[in-house]
Every structure is written in C-alpha cells, then in structure tokens.
CSV table of C-alpha atoms and ligand atoms in Angstrom, one decimal:
chain,number,residue,atom,x,y,z
A,1,MET,CA,100.3,32.6,97.9
A,2,LYS,CA,103.1,34.9,99.0
A,3,LYS,CA,103.8,35.4,102.7
A,4,ILE,CA,104.4,38.8,104.3
A,5,VAL,CA,105.6,39.7,107.7
A,6,ILE,CA,105.2,43.3,108.9
A,7,LEU,CA,107.3,45.0,111.5
A,8,ILE,CA,106.0,47.9,113.5
A,9,SER,CA,106.9,50.0,116.5
A,10,GLY,CA,103.9,52.2,117.1
A,11,ARG,CA,100.6,53.3,115.6
A,12,GLY,CA,100.8,51.0,112.7
A,13,SER,CA,98.7,53.0,110.2
A,14,ASN,CA,100.8,51.9,107.3
A,15,MET,CA,100.5,48.3,108.4
A,16,GLU,CA,96.8,48.8,108.4
A,17,ALA,CA,96.8,50.2,104.9
A,18,VAL,CA,98.7,47.2,103.6
A,19,VAL,CA,96.6,44.7,105.5
A,20,ARG,CA,93.3,46.3,104.3
A,21,ALA,CA,94.5,46.6,100.6
A,22,CYS,CA,95.6,42.9,100.7
A,23,ALA,CA,92.1,41.8,101.8
A,24,ARG,CA,90.1,44.3,99.7
A,25,ASP,CA,92.0,43.7,96.5
A,26,GLY,CA,92.5,40.0,96.9
A,27,TRP,CA,96.3,39.9,96.6
A,28,PRO,CA,97.8,36.5,96.1
A,29,ALA,CA,99.4,37.0,99.5
A,30,ARG,CA,98.8,36.6,103.2
A,31,ILE,CA,99.9,38.7,106.1
A,32,CYS,CA,101.4,36.0,108.3
A,33,ALA,CA,102.5,38.0,111.3
A,34,ILE,CA,102.9,41.5,112.8
A,35,ILE,CA,106.1,41.8,114.9
A,36,SER,CA,106.7,44.8,117.2
A,37,ASN,CA,109.8,45.8,119.1
A,38,ARG,CA,107.5,47.6,121.6
A,39,PRO,CA,104.9,45.8,123.7
A,40,ASP,CA,102.7,48.9,123.9
A,41,ALA,CA,102.6,49.4,120.1
A,42,ALA,CA,99.0,50.5,119.3
A,43,GLY,CA,99.1,48.5,116.0
A,44,LEU,CA,99.2,45.3,117.9
A,45,GLY,CA,95.5,45.9,118.8
A,46,PHE,CA,94.6,46.0,115.1
A,47,ALA,CA,96.5,42.7,114.5
A,48,ALA,CA,94.5,41.0,117.3
A,49,ALA,CA,91.2,42.4,116.1
A,50,ASN,CA,91.9,41.1,112.6
A,51,GLY,CA,93.1,37.7,113.7
A,52,ILE,CA,96.6,38.2,112.6
A,53,GLU,CA,99.3,36.5,114.6
A,54,SER,CA,101.5,39.0,116.5
A,55,LYS,CA,104.7,38.8,118.4
A,56,VAL,CA,106.7,41.3,120.5
A,57,VAL,CA,110.5,41.2,120.4
A,58,ASP,CA,111.3,43.9,122.9
A,59,HIS,CA,114.7,45.5,122.1
A,60,ARG,CA,115.1,46.6,125.7
A,61,GLN,CA,115.6,42.9,126.7
A,62,PHE,CA,118.8,42.6,124.6
A,63,ASP,CA,122.2,44.0,125.3
A,64,GLY,CA,123.1,45.0,121.8
A,65,ARG,CA,121.8,45.4,118.2
A,66,GLU,CA,123.4,42.1,117.1
A,67,SER,CA,121.5,40.0,119.7
A,68,PHE,CA,118.2,41.9,119.1
A,69,ASP,CA,118.5,41.5,115.3
A,70,ALA,CA,119.3,37.8,115.7
A,71,ALA,CA,116.2,37.2,117.8
A,72,LEU,CA,114.1,39.3,115.5
A,73,ALA,CA,115.3,37.3,112.5
A,74,GLY,CA,114.5,34.1,114.3
A,75,GLU,CA,110.9,35.2,114.8
A,76,ILE,CA,110.6,36.4,111.2
A,77,ASP,CA,112.0,33.2,109.8
A,78,ARG,CA,109.4,31.1,111.6
A,79,PHE,CA,107.0,32.4,109.0
A,80,GLU,CA,109.3,31.9,106.0
A,81,PRO,CA,108.1,35.2,104.4
A,82,ASP,CA,108.7,36.2,100.8
A,83,LEU,CA,108.6,39.9,101.9
A,84,VAL,CA,109.4,41.8,105.1
A,85,VAL,CA,107.6,45.1,105.3
A,86,LEU,CA,108.9,47.8,107.7
A,87,ALA,CA,106.0,50.0,108.7
A,88,GLY,CA,107.1,52.6,111.1
A,89,PHE,CA,109.7,50.2,112.5
A,90,MET,CA,111.9,52.6,114.5
A,91,ARG,CA,115.1,50.6,114.9
A,92,VAL,CA,118.4,50.9,113.1
A,93,LEU,CA,119.2,47.4,111.7
A,94,THR,CA,122.6,45.8,111.6
A,95,ASP,CA,124.2,45.2,108.2
A,96,ALA,CA,124.0,41.4,108.8
A,97,PHE,CA,120.2,41.7,109.3
A,98,VAL,CA,119.7,43.9,106.2
A,99,THR,CA,121.9,41.7,104.1
A,100,LYS,CA,119.9,38.6,105.1
A,101,TYR,CA,116.7,40.1,103.7
A,102,ALA,CA,118.3,41.9,100.8
A,103,GLY,CA,115.9,42.3,97.9
A,104,ARG,CA,112.9,41.2,100.0
A,105,MET,CA,112.6,44.0,102.6
A,106,LEU,CA,110.8,47.3,102.0
A,107,ASN,CA,110.6,50.4,104.1
A,108,ILE,CA,108.6,53.6,104.0
A,109,HIS,CA,110.3,56.9,104.9
A,110,PRO,CA,108.4,60.1,105.3
A,111,SER,CA,110.5,62.3,102.9
A,112,LEU,CA,111.4,62.4,99.2
A,113,LEU,CA,114.6,60.6,99.5
A,114,PRO,CA,117.5,61.2,99.3
A,115,CYS,CA,116.4,64.4,101.1
A,116,PHE,CA,115.9,64.3,104.8
A,117,PRO,CA,117.0,60.8,106.0
A,118,GLY,CA,116.7,60.2,109.7
A,119,LEU,CA,114.1,61.6,112.2
A,120,ARG,CA,111.9,64.7,112.3
A,121,THR,CA,111.7,64.7,108.5
A,122,HIS,CA,108.7,67.1,108.4
A,123,GLN,CA,110.5,69.7,110.6
A,124,GLN,CA,113.6,69.2,108.4
A,125,ALA,CA,111.6,70.0,105.3
A,126,LEU,CA,110.0,73.1,106.9
A,127,ASP,CA,113.4,74.3,108.1
A,128,ALA,CA,114.9,73.8,104.6
A,129,GLY,CA,112.1,75.8,103.1
A,130,VAL,CA,111.2,73.1,100.4
A,131,ARG,CA,107.9,73.7,98.7
A,132,VAL,CA,107.3,70.0,97.9
A,133,HIS,CA,107.7,67.2,100.4
A,134,GLY,CA,106.5,63.6,100.6
A,135,ALA,CA,107.3,59.9,101.2
A,136,SER,CA,109.4,57.2,99.6
A,137,VAL,CA,109.1,53.4,99.6
A,138,HIS,CA,112.4,51.8,99.1
A,139,PHE,CA,114.3,48.5,99.3
A,140,VAL,CA,116.3,48.4,102.5
A,141,THR,CA,120.1,48.5,102.2
A,142,PRO,CA,122.7,48.9,105.0
A,143,ALA,CA,122.8,52.7,104.6
A,144,LEU,CA,120.1,54.2,106.8
A,145,ASP,CA,117.0,55.5,104.8
A,146,HIS,CA,118.7,54.7,101.6
A,147,GLY,CA,118.1,52.1,98.9
A,148,PRO,CA,116.5,51.7,95.5
A,149,ILE,CA,113.2,53.7,95.4
A,150,VAL,CA,110.1,51.8,94.4
A,151,ALA,CA,107.6,54.6,94.7
A,152,GLN,CA,107.3,58.2,95.9
A,153,GLY,CA,104.4,60.4,96.8
A,154,ALA,CA,104.6,64.2,96.8
A,155,VAL,CA,102.6,66.8,98.7
A,156,PRO,CA,102.9,70.6,98.7
A,157,VAL,CA,104.1,72.5,101.7
A,158,ILE,CA,101.3,75.0,102.3
A,159,ALA,CA,101.8,78.4,104.0
A,160,GLY,CA,101.2,78.1,107.7
A,161,ASP,CA,102.1,74.4,107.9
A,162,ASP,CA,103.6,73.1,111.0
A,163,ALA,CA,105.3,69.7,111.3
A,164,ALA,CA,102.0,68.0,112.4
A,165,ALA,CA,100.0,69.4,109.5
A,166,LEU,CA,102.6,68.4,107.0
A,167,ALA,CA,103.0,65.0,108.6
A,168,ALA,CA,99.2,64.4,108.3
A,169,ARG,CA,99.3,65.4,104.6
A,170,VAL,CA,102.3,63.1,103.9
A,171,LEU,CA,100.7,60.2,105.8
A,172,LYS,CA,97.7,60.2,103.4
A,173,VAL,CA,100.1,59.6,100.5
A,174,GLU,CA,102.0,57.0,102.5
A,175,HIS,CA,98.8,55.0,102.8
A,176,GLU,CA,98.4,55.1,99.0
A,177,ILE,CA,101.9,54.3,97.8
A,178,TYR,CA,102.9,51.6,100.4
A,179,PRO,CA,100.1,49.2,99.5
A,180,ARG,CA,100.8,49.8,95.8
A,181,ALA,CA,104.5,49.1,96.2
A,182,VAL,CA,103.9,45.9,98.2
A,183,ARG,CA,101.4,44.7,95.7
A,184,TRP,CA,104.0,45.2,92.9
A,185,PHE,CA,106.5,43.2,94.8
A,186,ILE,CA,104.0,40.4,95.4
A,187,GLU,CA,103.1,40.3,91.7
A,188,GLY,CA,106.8,39.9,90.9
A,189,ARG,CA,106.8,43.1,88.9
A,190,LEU,CA,109.9,44.8,90.4
A,191,THR,CA,113.4,44.6,89.2
A,192,VAL,CA,116.3,46.4,90.8
A,193,GLU,CA,118.9,47.7,88.4
A,194,GLY,CA,121.6,49.5,90.3
A,195,GLU,CA,119.8,52.3,92.1
A,196,ARG,CA,116.7,52.1,90.0
A,197,VAL,CA,113.7,50.0,90.4
A,198,ALA,CA,111.9,49.0,87.2
A,199,LEU,CA,108.2,48.1,87.2
A,200,THR,CA,106.8,45.8,84.6
A,201,PRO,CA,104.4,46.4,83.1
A,202,SER,CA,105.0,50.0,83.7
A,203,GLU,CA,102.7,52.3,85.7
A,204,PRO,CA,103.4,55.5,87.5
A,205,GLN,CA,105.8,55.0,90.4
A,206,TRP,CA,104.9,58.4,91.7
A,207,LEU,CA,101.8,60.0,93.2
A,208,PHE,CA,100.9,63.7,93.6
A,209,ALA,CA,98.6,64.4,96.4
A,210,ASP,CA,95.1,65.6,95.7
A,211,VAL,CA,95.0,68.7,98.0
A,212,ALA,CA,92.0,70.5,96.5
A,213,GLY,CA,90.3,72.5,99.3
A,214,GLU,CA,93.4,72.5,101.4
A,215,GLY,CA,94.4,76.0,100.4
A,216,ALA,CA,97.1,74.9,98.0
B,1,GRF,C1,105.2,57.0,109.1
B,1,GRF,O1,105.3,58.3,108.8
B,1,GRF,C2,106.4,56.3,108.5
B,1,GRF,O2,106.7,56.8,107.2
B,1,GRF,C3,107.5,56.5,109.4
B,1,GRF,O3,106.9,56.5,110.7
B,1,GRF,C4,105.5,56.7,110.6
B,1,GRF,C5,104.9,55.5,111.1
B,1,GRF,O4,103.5,55.7,111.2
B,1,GRF,N1,108.6,55.6,109.2
B,1,GRF,P1,102.6,54.4,111.3
B,1,GRF,O5,103.1,53.6,112.5
B,1,GRF,O6,102.6,53.6,110.1
B,1,GRF,O7,101.2,54.9,111.6
C-alpha cells in the first residue's frame, strides 16, 4: 500500500478528485493526510468529512521560507509518504524542500507548460490569444512551474470566454488528468528520462476536452 500526502491551500477540488478516484478505483494506495498552509482552506472540510487526517502549517507563523518549509517537511515526513501531491498549493517552495522530495512530488499547473507559468494563467492565455489552453501535471523541480511533464489536458478557447469561463473548462480536465497521473505513479509506471516522462505500459498522456454543446 503506497502512502500519499496531499498539500492544499484553498478549495481543494483537485485533492477531492484524487481522493475519490483512489477510493472508487481501489488504488493500492492510501491518502494519509491533507496538509494546508491556510487554516481557512475549504478543502479541510472535505478531509474531515471523509475521515482523512489533516494538519495546518500556517506560513504566516514563520519568518521565512526556509523555516516554513522545514516545518512542513516535518509534518509530511511523519506519514512517510511515497508521494507528495501538490493540489492548488500556492506557495513557492525552497530548493532544499524540492530536492528532498525529488522524483516523488507532483504538481498540477493550469496551463499547457511551458506556456504561462506563474499566476493568472487563464488571463495570460486570453491576452496571448492562444486558441488552445489547458493544464499540466509535472514532477516538481526547483524552477517554478517547471519539471518533467506526466500528463496534459487541452481545452479550446471559445469566442466570448473570460478568465472564469476558461478556468472552469480547464478545471474539468484537471480533475481527469491529475488522478490518472497519480495512479500511474502509484503503479510504478513512470520513468523520468531527462525532461521526458515515459509511461509503461504506454497509454495517452494527453487528453482533449469533450466540449460538445459548448459552442466550440
Ligand atoms: C487549480 O486550477 C490548480 O491547477 C491551480 O490552482 C487551482 C486549485 O484549485 N494550481 P483546487 O484547490 O484544486 O480546487
């Protein structure tokens, strides 16, 4: 049984998607803990309602990134996880922290990386005039929103979209690709070769949104 710790900062819908898929599909894995850097993260309610241990490590109680990351690592390590899943965890992590979990920490970013790292990705996509946008699951490396890509989901940009409409369309594919990517890791099917992630046996590491009826 593999052990997973999920880090959140807010709503936690990606966390929910992973937790539900793990239970529904009977993964050989257990979600040991949900850790939030915000005491008011809505996702903590889901953890409580589902009997998952949760913990808050409030970044505002620390005087720097190093001390916060050290405390966070201390809490994570209590559960001896095989995998750390960042699910809307809105903190820039120190190199030391990232290096400690190298090869066993995944993140989801709401863009087709390497386009649009950072914040406000949906507005960035609209401003750039791209016709296709999406989300990426990647191994975490010290460079922000960068690292070997495990899976990507693509959605069209539809005339009249604003950032909220586009975000909602992207979120649907996030909830598909993140559980898939986590399951592949749990099943020991991912190998990182430089910047590429191989999946064995192979299956599509991409998803194109089904937007029939959305005016695409
Ligand atoms: C998602 O769009 C995720 O890709 C980004 O922040 C958002 C978090 O949403 N990093 P949720 O907390 O998983 O609902």
